[in-house]
Amino acid sequence: MSRFAHPTRRLFGGGIKGLALALCAVGAGYAIVTQSLAVVLTEQAPELAHQLAPGNGRVSGAWARKMLENDVADNQGGVTQLAERALLQDATAVAAVGTLGLVAQLNGNAARAARLFEYAARLTRRDLPTELWLIEDAVRQGNIPGALRHYDIALRTQPGAGEILFPVLATASTDPAIALSLTKTLQKKPLWSESFITYLAINTKSPVQTAGLFQQLSASGVPVATTSRNILVDRLLGAKPEAAWAFYRSFHPDADRHRSNDPYFTGSADSPSQLDWVSINDEGLSGTIQRGADRGLFAFSTAPTVGGVVLRQRLVLPPGSYRIEGESIDLRPAANAWPYWALSCMADGRELGQVAVPPSENGRGRFAGLVTVTNGCAVQQLAFTIRPSESVEGVTGQLSYVALRPVQGSNAASAASGGARPK
């Protein structure tokens, strides 16, 4: 044979070999692409994923789980066969294990179901259906710590699990035994703790019980954000004023129900409750609480011809006579446009009294006046109102001190004397 192959043979022989290699490469690439696509589609389109990669155990397991969800009773045999085949393909296919566990439960074989789900949990902590089953199983057995352990696992490992689990946990938290175990769980400061506490403050259907839980959490060293506490105060205030005040005082021990709160504007400025000072900013109307280490002040301004409430605080005062007093700085209102304080009843809006605030003299000014809380007015509002002014500068000024306190000799003062602290 010649040392040199015929040119035609070299050409076609080499071309066929190269073409075969190329086809193998294309086939391998196609297989890789379909496998990858199947994995991506597993959650959203498990049937299509299974068609693309019928030999992938995890994909097959996901399709078996979906088949069982879609048709619980009619085709358990086919579901079981597919799940068992998935496990032969991949012994770590968690969805297949869980599917077999659900089939066992549907057929009344609780022991086999428990074994399968426990095995699934050993394979991974990132399978939400497995954790949900284990939660339900622990609840059926009355195992509260066990249920909360799986709540914790699911909430730590599954993004979005709170949408499913927070509503259930919020309802369950009103049970004293569950609240105690929940407190122990939250003492470990899991990452979902703060978001759950906020959810609970906003969505609880039992705010009185939730207030008790928040107090229990705080006493156990679990941080409860000021914002969450204040949200709950406001929710209680509308329906249970006495409970709102008791809860508020639990984290403001110096607060006195017979007096307004924070006369020197030193409290927290972040997301105040309705029982704190609330400054109001609107178009042409500005109010800002400027806090210092020992004392703060309230600065306000309005545009010409603009007026309205710029500062307010809700109160839970007993019936009786009260004195509103305070000090202004650099207040120069027009003669016919003095601002004023008004106390009104939240139940029906009726005004219980007004106290005018005159111009500051030599930079500072004082004001004082009396108001009366009548029976049948459980919650009141103390509000500072700016009258519209024609002045081109509008109205500007500051308040360095504002207090409402019982008048000596009145019913309110007598009631306060049993435990009120002087301000």
CSV table of C-alpha atoms in Angstrom, one decimal:
chain,number,residue,atom,x,y,z
A,1,MET,CA,0.0,0.0,0.0
A,2,SER,CA,1.2,3.4,-0.8
A,3,ARG,CA,2.5,5.5,2.0
A,4,PHE,CA,0.1,8.2,0.9
A,5,ALA,CA,-3.6,7.6,0.8
A,6,HIS,CA,-5.5,8.5,-2.2
A,7,PRO,CA,-6.6,12.2,-2.0
A,8,THR,CA,-10.3,11.2,-2.3
A,9,ARG,CA,-10.0,8.6,0.4
A,10,ARG,CA,-8.2,11.1,2.7
A,11,LEU,CA,-10.9,13.6,2.0
A,12,PHE,CA,-13.9,11.4,2.6
A,13,GLY,CA,-12.4,9.3,5.3
A,14,GLY,CA,-11.3,12.3,7.3
A,15,GLY,CA,-14.6,14.0,6.7
A,16,ILE,CA,-16.7,11.1,7.8
A,17,LYS,CA,-14.6,10.7,11.0
A,18,GLY,CA,-14.9,14.4,11.7
A,19,LEU,CA,-18.6,14.4,11.0
A,20,ALA,CA,-19.1,11.5,13.4
A,21,LEU,CA,-17.1,13.3,16.1
A,22,ALA,CA,-19.1,16.4,15.5
A,23,LEU,CA,-22.4,14.5,15.7
A,24,CYS,CA,-21.3,12.9,19.0
A,25,ALA,CA,-20.5,16.3,20.3
A,26,VAL,CA,-23.8,17.7,19.2
A,27,GLY,CA,-25.6,14.7,20.8
A,28,ALA,CA,-23.7,15.2,24.1
A,29,GLY,CA,-24.4,18.9,24.0
A,30,TYR,CA,-28.1,18.3,23.4
A,31,ALA,CA,-28.3,15.8,26.3
A,32,ILE,CA,-26.6,18.4,28.6
A,33,VAL,CA,-28.9,21.2,27.4
A,34,THR,CA,-32.1,19.1,27.9
A,35,GLN,CA,-30.9,17.9,31.3
A,36,SER,CA,-30.2,21.5,32.4
A,37,LEU,CA,-33.5,22.7,30.9
A,38,ALA,CA,-35.4,19.9,32.7
A,39,VAL,CA,-33.8,20.9,36.0
A,40,VAL,CA,-34.8,24.5,35.5
A,41,LEU,CA,-38.4,23.5,34.6
A,42,THR,CA,-38.8,21.1,37.5
A,43,GLU,CA,-40.7,23.4,39.8
A,44,GLN,CA,-42.8,25.3,37.2
A,45,ALA,CA,-43.5,22.6,34.6
A,46,PRO,CA,-42.6,19.1,36.1
A,47,GLU,CA,-44.4,17.1,33.3
A,48,LEU,CA,-42.4,18.8,30.6
A,49,ALA,CA,-39.2,18.5,32.6
A,50,HIS,CA,-39.9,14.7,32.9
A,51,GLN,CA,-40.4,14.4,29.2
A,52,LEU,CA,-37.1,16.1,28.5
A,53,ALA,CA,-35.2,14.1,31.1
A,54,PRO,CA,-37.1,10.9,32.0
A,55,GLY,CA,-33.9,9.3,33.4
A,56,ASN,CA,-33.4,12.1,36.0
A,57,GLY,CA,-34.5,10.8,39.3
A,58,ARG,CA,-35.1,14.2,40.9
A,59,VAL,CA,-37.1,15.4,37.9
A,60,SER,CA,-39.1,12.1,37.9
A,61,GLY,CA,-39.8,12.6,41.7
A,62,ALA,CA,-41.1,16.1,41.1
A,63,TRP,CA,-43.5,14.9,38.5
A,64,ALA,CA,-44.7,12.1,40.7
A,65,ARG,CA,-45.4,14.6,43.5
A,66,LYS,CA,-47.3,16.8,41.1
A,67,MET,CA,-49.3,13.8,39.8
A,68,LEU,CA,-50.3,13.0,43.3
A,69,GLU,CA,-51.4,16.6,44.0
A,70,ASN,CA,-53.5,16.7,40.8
A,71,ASP,CA,-55.1,13.3,41.2
A,72,VAL,CA,-54.9,12.1,44.8
A,73,ALA,CA,-57.0,9.0,44.6
A,74,ASP,CA,-57.4,7.8,41.0
A,75,ASN,CA,-53.9,6.9,40.0
A,76,GLN,CA,-51.9,6.1,43.1
A,77,GLY,CA,-50.5,3.0,41.5
A,78,GLY,CA,-48.9,5.0,38.6
A,79,VAL,CA,-47.7,7.6,41.0
A,80,THR,CA,-46.0,4.9,43.2
A,81,GLN,CA,-44.4,3.3,40.2
A,82,LEU,CA,-43.0,6.6,39.0
A,83,ALA,CA,-41.7,7.6,42.5
A,84,GLU,CA,-40.1,4.2,43.0
A,85,ARG,CA,-38.4,4.4,39.6
A,86,ALA,CA,-37.2,7.9,40.5
A,87,LEU,CA,-35.5,6.5,43.6
A,88,LEU,CA,-33.8,3.8,41.5
A,89,GLN,CA,-32.5,6.6,39.3
A,90,ASP,CA,-31.4,8.7,42.3
A,91,ALA,CA,-31.7,7.5,45.9
A,92,THR,CA,-31.6,11.1,47.1
A,93,ALA,CA,-34.7,12.3,45.1
A,94,VAL,CA,-36.4,13.9,48.0
A,95,ALA,CA,-39.7,14.6,46.2
A,96,ALA,CA,-40.0,10.9,45.3
A,97,VAL,CA,-39.5,9.9,49.0
A,98,GLY,CA,-42.1,12.5,50.1
A,99,THR,CA,-44.5,11.3,47.4
A,100,LEU,CA,-44.3,7.7,48.7
A,101,GLY,CA,-44.8,9.0,52.2
A,102,LEU,CA,-48.0,10.8,51.2
A,103,VAL,CA,-49.2,7.7,49.4
A,104,ALA,CA,-48.6,5.7,52.6
A,105,GLN,CA,-50.5,8.2,54.7
A,106,LEU,CA,-53.4,8.2,52.3
A,107,ASN,CA,-53.5,4.4,52.6
A,108,GLY,CA,-53.5,4.6,56.4
A,109,ASN,CA,-49.9,3.4,56.9
A,110,ALA,CA,-48.9,6.2,59.3
A,111,ALA,CA,-45.7,4.4,60.5
A,112,ARG,CA,-44.4,4.0,56.9
A,113,ALA,CA,-45.3,7.6,56.1
A,114,ALA,CA,-43.3,8.8,59.2
A,115,ARG,CA,-40.3,6.7,58.3
A,116,LEU,CA,-40.3,8.1,54.7
A,117,PHE,CA,-40.6,11.7,55.7
A,118,GLU,CA,-37.9,11.4,58.4
A,119,TYR,CA,-35.7,9.9,55.7
A,120,ALA,CA,-36.6,12.9,53.4
A,121,ALA,CA,-35.7,15.3,56.2
A,122,ARG,CA,-32.3,13.6,56.6
A,123,LEU,CA,-31.6,14.0,52.9
A,124,THR,CA,-32.2,17.8,53.0
A,125,ARG,CA,-33.7,20.6,55.1
A,126,ARG,CA,-34.7,22.5,52.0
A,127,ASP,CA,-37.8,20.7,51.0
A,128,LEU,CA,-40.8,22.7,52.2
A,129,PRO,CA,-43.5,19.9,51.7
A,130,THR,CA,-41.4,17.6,53.9
A,131,GLU,CA,-41.1,20.2,56.6
A,132,LEU,CA,-44.9,21.0,56.4
A,133,TRP,CA,-45.7,17.3,56.8
A,134,LEU,CA,-43.4,17.0,59.8
A,135,ILE,CA,-45.0,20.1,61.3
A,136,GLU,CA,-48.5,18.6,60.9
A,137,ASP,CA,-47.3,15.3,62.3
A,138,ALA,CA,-45.8,17.0,65.4
A,139,VAL,CA,-49.0,18.9,65.9
A,140,ARG,CA,-51.1,15.7,65.7
A,141,GLN,CA,-48.9,14.2,68.4
A,142,GLY,CA,-49.1,17.3,70.6
A,143,ASN,CA,-45.4,17.9,70.2
A,144,ILE,CA,-45.2,21.7,70.3
A,145,PRO,CA,-41.4,22.0,70.5
A,146,GLY,CA,-41.1,19.5,67.6
A,147,ALA,CA,-43.5,21.5,65.5
A,148,LEU,CA,-41.7,24.7,66.2
A,149,ARG,CA,-38.4,23.1,65.4
A,150,HIS,CA,-39.7,22.3,61.9
A,151,TYR,CA,-41.2,25.8,61.6
A,152,ASP,CA,-37.8,27.2,62.3
A,153,ILE,CA,-36.1,24.9,59.7
A,154,ALA,CA,-38.6,25.8,57.0
A,155,LEU,CA,-38.5,29.6,57.7
A,156,ARG,CA,-34.7,29.6,57.7
A,157,THR,CA,-34.2,27.5,54.6
A,158,GLN,CA,-37.1,28.4,52.3
A,159,PRO,CA,-37.5,31.9,50.9
A,160,GLY,CA,-41.1,32.9,51.0
A,161,ALA,CA,-42.1,30.3,53.6
A,162,GLY,CA,-43.4,33.0,55.8
A,163,GLU,CA,-46.3,33.6,53.5
A,164,ILE,CA,-47.5,30.2,54.3
A,165,LEU,CA,-46.4,29.7,57.9
A,166,PHE,CA,-46.7,33.2,59.5
A,167,PRO,CA,-50.5,33.3,59.4
A,168,VAL,CA,-50.8,29.8,61.0
A,169,LEU,CA,-48.1,30.6,63.6
A,170,ALA,CA,-49.7,34.0,64.4
A,171,THR,CA,-53.0,32.3,65.2
A,172,ALA,CA,-51.4,29.6,67.2
A,173,SER,CA,-49.4,32.0,69.3
A,174,THR,CA,-52.5,33.0,71.3
A,175,ASP,CA,-52.3,29.5,73.0
A,176,PRO,CA,-50.3,29.9,76.2
A,177,ALA,CA,-48.4,26.6,75.8
A,178,ILE,CA,-47.5,27.5,72.2
A,179,ALA,CA,-46.5,31.1,73.2
A,180,LEU,CA,-44.1,29.7,75.8
A,181,SER,CA,-42.4,27.4,73.3
A,182,LEU,CA,-42.4,30.1,70.7
A,183,THR,CA,-40.6,32.4,73.2
A,184,LYS,CA,-37.9,29.7,73.7
A,185,THR,CA,-37.5,29.4,69.9
A,186,LEU,CA,-37.2,33.2,69.4
A,187,GLN,CA,-34.7,33.4,72.3
A,188,LYS,CA,-32.3,31.7,69.8
A,189,LYS,CA,-32.7,34.8,67.6
A,190,PRO,CA,-33.5,33.1,64.3
A,191,LEU,CA,-33.3,35.3,61.2
A,192,TRP,CA,-37.1,35.3,60.8
A,193,SER,CA,-37.7,36.6,64.3
A,194,GLU,CA,-38.0,40.3,63.6
A,195,SER,CA,-40.1,39.9,60.5
A,196,PHE,CA,-42.5,37.5,62.3
A,197,ILE,CA,-42.9,39.9,65.3
A,198,THR,CA,-43.7,42.7,62.8
A,199,TYR,CA,-46.2,40.5,61.0
A,200,LEU,CA,-47.8,39.6,64.3
A,201,ALA,CA,-48.2,43.2,65.3
A,202,ILE,CA,-49.9,44.1,62.1
A,203,ASN,CA,-52.0,41.0,61.5
A,204,THR,CA,-52.9,39.5,64.9
A,205,LYS,CA,-56.6,38.9,65.4
A,206,SER,CA,-56.1,38.8,69.2
A,207,PRO,CA,-54.1,42.0,70.0
A,208,VAL,CA,-54.6,41.6,73.8
A,209,GLN,CA,-53.0,38.1,73.8
A,210,THR,CA,-50.3,39.4,71.4
A,211,ALA,CA,-49.5,42.2,73.8
A,212,GLY,CA,-49.0,39.6,76.5
A,213,LEU,CA,-46.7,37.7,74.2
A,214,PHE,CA,-44.6,40.8,73.4
A,215,GLN,CA,-44.2,41.4,77.1
A,216,GLN,CA,-43.2,37.8,77.6
A,217,LEU,CA,-40.7,38.1,74.8
A,218,SER,CA,-39.1,41.3,76.2
A,219,ALA,CA,-38.8,39.8,79.6
A,220,SER,CA,-37.0,36.8,78.1
A,221,GLY,CA,-34.5,38.9,76.2
A,222,VAL,CA,-36.1,38.7,72.8
A,223,PRO,CA,-35.9,42.1,71.0
A,224,VAL,CA,-39.3,43.5,70.1
A,225,ALA,CA,-38.8,46.5,67.9
A,226,THR,CA,-40.3,49.9,69.0
A,227,THR,CA,-42.1,50.0,65.7
A,228,SER,CA,-43.8,46.7,66.3
A,229,ARG,CA,-44.8,47.7,69.8
A,230,ASN,CA,-46.2,51.0,68.7
A,231,ILE,CA,-48.2,49.3,65.9
A,232,LEU,CA,-49.8,47.1,68.5
A,233,VAL,CA,-50.5,50.0,70.9
A,234,ASP,CA,-52.4,51.7,68.1
A,235,ARG,CA,-54.4,48.6,67.3
A,236,LEU,CA,-55.3,48.2,70.9
A,237,LEU,CA,-56.2,51.9,71.3
A,238,GLY,CA,-59.1,51.6,68.9
A,239,ALA,CA,-60.8,48.7,70.6
A,240,LYS,CA,-59.3,48.3,74.1
A,241,PRO,CA,-58.0,51.7,75.4
A,242,GLU,CA,-57.3,50.3,78.9
A,243,ALA,CA,-55.2,47.4,77.5
A,244,ALA,CA,-53.5,49.9,75.1
A,245,TRP,CA,-52.4,52.0,78.1
A,246,ALA,CA,-51.3,49.1,80.1
A,247,PHE,CA,-49.2,47.7,77.3
A,248,TYR,CA,-47.7,51.2,76.5
A,249,ARG,CA,-46.8,51.7,80.2
A,250,SER,CA,-45.0,48.3,80.2
A,251,PHE,CA,-42.3,49.8,78.1
A,252,HIS,CA,-42.7,53.4,79.3
A,253,PRO,CA,-42.7,52.8,83.1
A,254,ASP,CA,-42.6,56.6,83.9
A,255,ALA,CA,-45.8,57.2,81.9
A,256,ASP,CA,-48.8,58.5,83.9
A,257,ARG,CA,-52.3,58.0,82.6
A,258,HIS,CA,-53.4,61.2,84.3
A,259,ARG,CA,-50.9,63.3,82.3
A,260,SER,CA,-49.7,63.8,78.8
A,261,ASN,CA,-46.5,62.1,77.8
A,262,ASP,CA,-43.1,63.5,77.0
A,263,PRO,CA,-43.5,67.2,78.0
A,264,TYR,CA,-39.9,68.1,76.9
A,265,PHE,CA,-39.9,66.2,73.5
A,266,THR,CA,-37.2,63.7,74.4
A,267,GLY,CA,-38.9,60.4,73.3
A,268,SER,CA,-38.2,58.3,70.3
A,269,ALA,CA,-38.8,60.0,66.9
A,270,ASP,CA,-39.1,56.7,64.9
A,271,SER,CA,-42.6,55.5,64.1
A,272,PRO,CA,-44.3,56.9,67.3
A,273,SER,CA,-47.5,55.4,68.6
A,274,GLN,CA,-50.7,57.5,68.9
A,275,LEU,CA,-49.9,57.9,72.6
A,276,ASP,CA,-46.7,59.7,71.7
A,277,TRP,CA,-46.2,63.1,70.1
A,278,VAL,CA,-47.0,62.8,66.4
A,279,SER,CA,-45.8,65.7,64.2
A,280,ILE,CA,-47.7,66.4,61.0
A,281,ASN,CA,-46.4,67.6,57.7
A,282,ASP,CA,-48.7,68.6,54.9
A,283,GLU,CA,-48.6,70.9,51.9
A,284,GLY,CA,-47.6,74.3,53.3
A,285,LEU,CA,-47.6,72.9,56.9
A,286,SER,CA,-44.4,71.7,58.6
A,287,GLY,CA,-43.8,70.3,62.1
A,288,THR,CA,-40.5,68.7,63.3
A,289,ILE,CA,-39.6,67.3,66.7
A,290,GLN,CA,-35.9,68.1,67.4
A,291,ARG,CA,-34.6,65.9,70.2
A,292,GLY,CA,-31.7,66.5,72.5
A,293,ALA,CA,-30.0,64.5,75.3
A,294,ASP,CA,-32.0,66.1,78.1
A,295,ARG,CA,-34.6,68.3,76.3
A,296,GLY,CA,-35.9,68.7,72.8
A,297,LEU,CA,-38.3,71.1,71.1
A,298,PHE,CA,-41.0,71.2,68.5
A,299,ALA,CA,-40.4,73.5,65.5
A,300,PHE,CA,-43.2,74.5,63.2
A,301,SER,CA,-43.9,76.7,60.2
A,302,THR,CA,-46.7,77.4,57.8
A,303,ALA,CA,-47.0,79.1,54.4
A,304,PRO,CA,-49.2,82.2,54.1
A,305,THR,CA,-53.0,81.4,54.4
A,306,VAL,CA,-52.3,77.8,55.4
A,307,GLY,CA,-53.3,76.4,58.8
A,308,GLY,CA,-54.1,73.1,60.5
A,309,VAL,CA,-53.0,70.6,63.1
A,310,VAL,CA,-49.2,70.2,63.3
A,311,LEU,CA,-48.8,68.2,66.5
A,312,ARG,CA,-51.0,65.8,68.4
A,313,GLN,CA,-51.1,63.1,71.1
A,314,ARG,CA,-53.8,60.7,72.1
A,315,LEU,CA,-54.6,60.3,75.8
A,316,VAL,CA,-56.6,57.9,78.0
A,317,LEU,CA,-57.6,60.3,80.7
A,318,PRO,CA,-60.1,59.6,83.4
A,319,PRO,CA,-63.0,62.2,83.8
A,320,GLY,CA,-61.9,65.4,85.6
A,321,SER,CA,-60.4,68.9,85.2
A,322,TYR,CA,-57.0,69.3,83.6
A,323,ARG,CA,-54.6,72.1,83.0
A,324,ILE,CA,-52.7,72.6,79.7
A,325,GLU,CA,-49.5,74.6,80.0
A,326,GLY,CA,-46.3,75.2,78.1
A,327,GLU,CA,-43.7,77.5,76.8
A,328,SER,CA,-43.1,78.9,73.2
A,329,ILE,CA,-40.0,80.3,71.6
A,330,ASP,CA,-40.0,83.0,68.9
A,331,LEU,CA,-43.7,82.7,68.1
A,332,ARG,CA,-44.9,85.8,66.3
A,333,PRO,CA,-48.5,85.1,65.0
A,334,ALA,CA,-50.8,87.9,63.7
A,335,ALA,CA,-53.1,89.4,66.3
A,336,ASN,CA,-56.1,87.6,64.9
A,337,ALA,CA,-54.3,84.3,64.2
A,338,TRP,CA,-53.0,82.9,67.5
A,339,PRO,CA,-52.4,79.1,67.5
A,340,TYR,CA,-54.2,77.1,70.1
A,341,TRP,CA,-54.3,73.7,71.9
A,342,ALA,CA,-57.5,71.8,71.9
A,343,LEU,CA,-58.6,68.7,73.7
A,344,SER,CA,-61.3,66.7,71.9
A,345,CYS,CA,-63.1,63.4,72.4
A,346,MET,CA,-62.1,60.7,69.9
A,347,ALA,CA,-65.5,58.9,70.1
A,348,ASP,CA,-67.6,61.7,68.8
A,349,GLY,CA,-65.2,64.6,68.0
A,350,ARG,CA,-66.6,67.0,70.5
A,351,GLU,CA,-64.2,69.6,71.8
A,352,LEU,CA,-63.5,69.5,75.6
A,353,GLY,CA,-61.7,72.8,75.7
A,354,GLN,CA,-59.2,75.2,74.1
A,355,VAL,CA,-56.1,77.1,75.2
A,356,ALA,CA,-54.7,79.9,73.1
A,357,VAL,CA,-51.0,80.3,72.6
A,358,PRO,CA,-50.0,84.0,72.6
A,359,PRO,CA,-46.9,85.6,71.0
A,360,SER,CA,-43.6,84.9,72.7
A,361,GLU,CA,-42.3,87.9,74.6
A,362,ASN,CA,-38.6,88.6,74.5
A,363,GLY,CA,-38.1,85.4,72.6
A,364,ARG,CA,-40.1,83.2,75.1
A,365,GLY,CA,-43.7,82.9,76.1
A,366,ARG,CA,-45.9,80.9,78.4
A,367,PHE,CA,-49.5,79.7,78.0
A,368,ALA,CA,-51.9,77.9,80.3
A,369,GLY,CA,-55.6,77.0,80.5
A,370,LEU,CA,-58.2,74.5,81.7
A,371,VAL,CA,-60.1,71.7,80.0
A,372,THR,CA,-62.5,69.2,81.3
A,373,VAL,CA,-62.9,65.5,80.4
A,374,THR,CA,-66.5,64.3,80.8
A,375,ASN,CA,-67.9,60.9,81.3
A,376,GLY,CA,-68.2,58.7,78.2
A,377,CYS,CA,-65.0,59.8,76.6
A,378,ALA,CA,-62.5,57.0,76.9
A,379,VAL,CA,-59.9,58.3,74.5
A,380,GLN,CA,-59.0,62.0,73.9
A,381,GLN,CA,-56.7,63.9,71.5
A,382,LEU,CA,-54.6,66.8,72.4
A,383,ALA,CA,-53.8,68.8,69.3
A,384,PHE,CA,-51.8,72.0,68.4
A,385,THR,CA,-53.5,73.9,65.6
A,386,ILE,CA,-52.0,76.8,63.6
A,387,ARG,CA,-54.6,79.4,62.3
A,388,PRO,CA,-54.1,80.6,58.8
A,389,SER,CA,-52.3,84.0,58.6
A,390,GLU,CA,-52.2,86.5,55.8
A,391,SER,CA,-48.6,87.4,56.7
A,392,VAL,CA,-46.1,86.8,53.9
A,393,GLU,CA,-43.9,84.9,56.4
A,394,GLY,CA,-46.7,82.6,57.5
A,395,VAL,CA,-46.4,81.4,61.1
A,396,THR,CA,-43.2,80.1,62.6
A,397,GLY,CA,-42.1,79.2,66.1
A,398,GLN,CA,-41.1,76.5,68.5
A,399,LEU,CA,-42.5,74.8,71.6
A,400,SER,CA,-40.0,73.8,74.3
A,401,TYR,CA,-42.5,72.4,76.9
A,402,VAL,CA,-46.1,71.2,76.8
A,403,ALA,CA,-47.9,69.3,79.5
A,404,LEU,CA,-51.4,68.4,80.5
A,405,ARG,CA,-51.9,67.5,84.1
A,406,PRO,CA,-54.8,67.2,86.6
A,407,VAL,CA,-56.0,70.2,88.4
A,408,GLN,CA,-55.4,70.0,92.2
A,409,GLY,CA,-58.7,69.2,94.0
A,410,SER,CA,-60.4,67.6,90.9
A,411,ASN,CA,-61.5,64.0,90.6
A,412,ALA,CA,-58.6,63.3,88.2
A,413,ALA,CA,-56.1,64.7,90.7
A,414,SER,CA,-57.5,62.6,93.5
A,415,ALA,CA,-57.4,59.5,91.4
A,416,ALA,CA,-53.8,60.3,90.3
A,417,SER,CA,-52.6,60.8,93.9
A,418,GLY,CA,-52.6,57.1,94.5
A,419,GLY,CA,-49.5,56.5,92.3
A,420,ALA,CA,-48.8,59.3,90.0
A,421,ARG,CA,-45.3,60.5,89.7
A,422,PRO,CA,-44.6,64.2,89.6
A,423,LYS,CA,-43.5,65.7,86.3
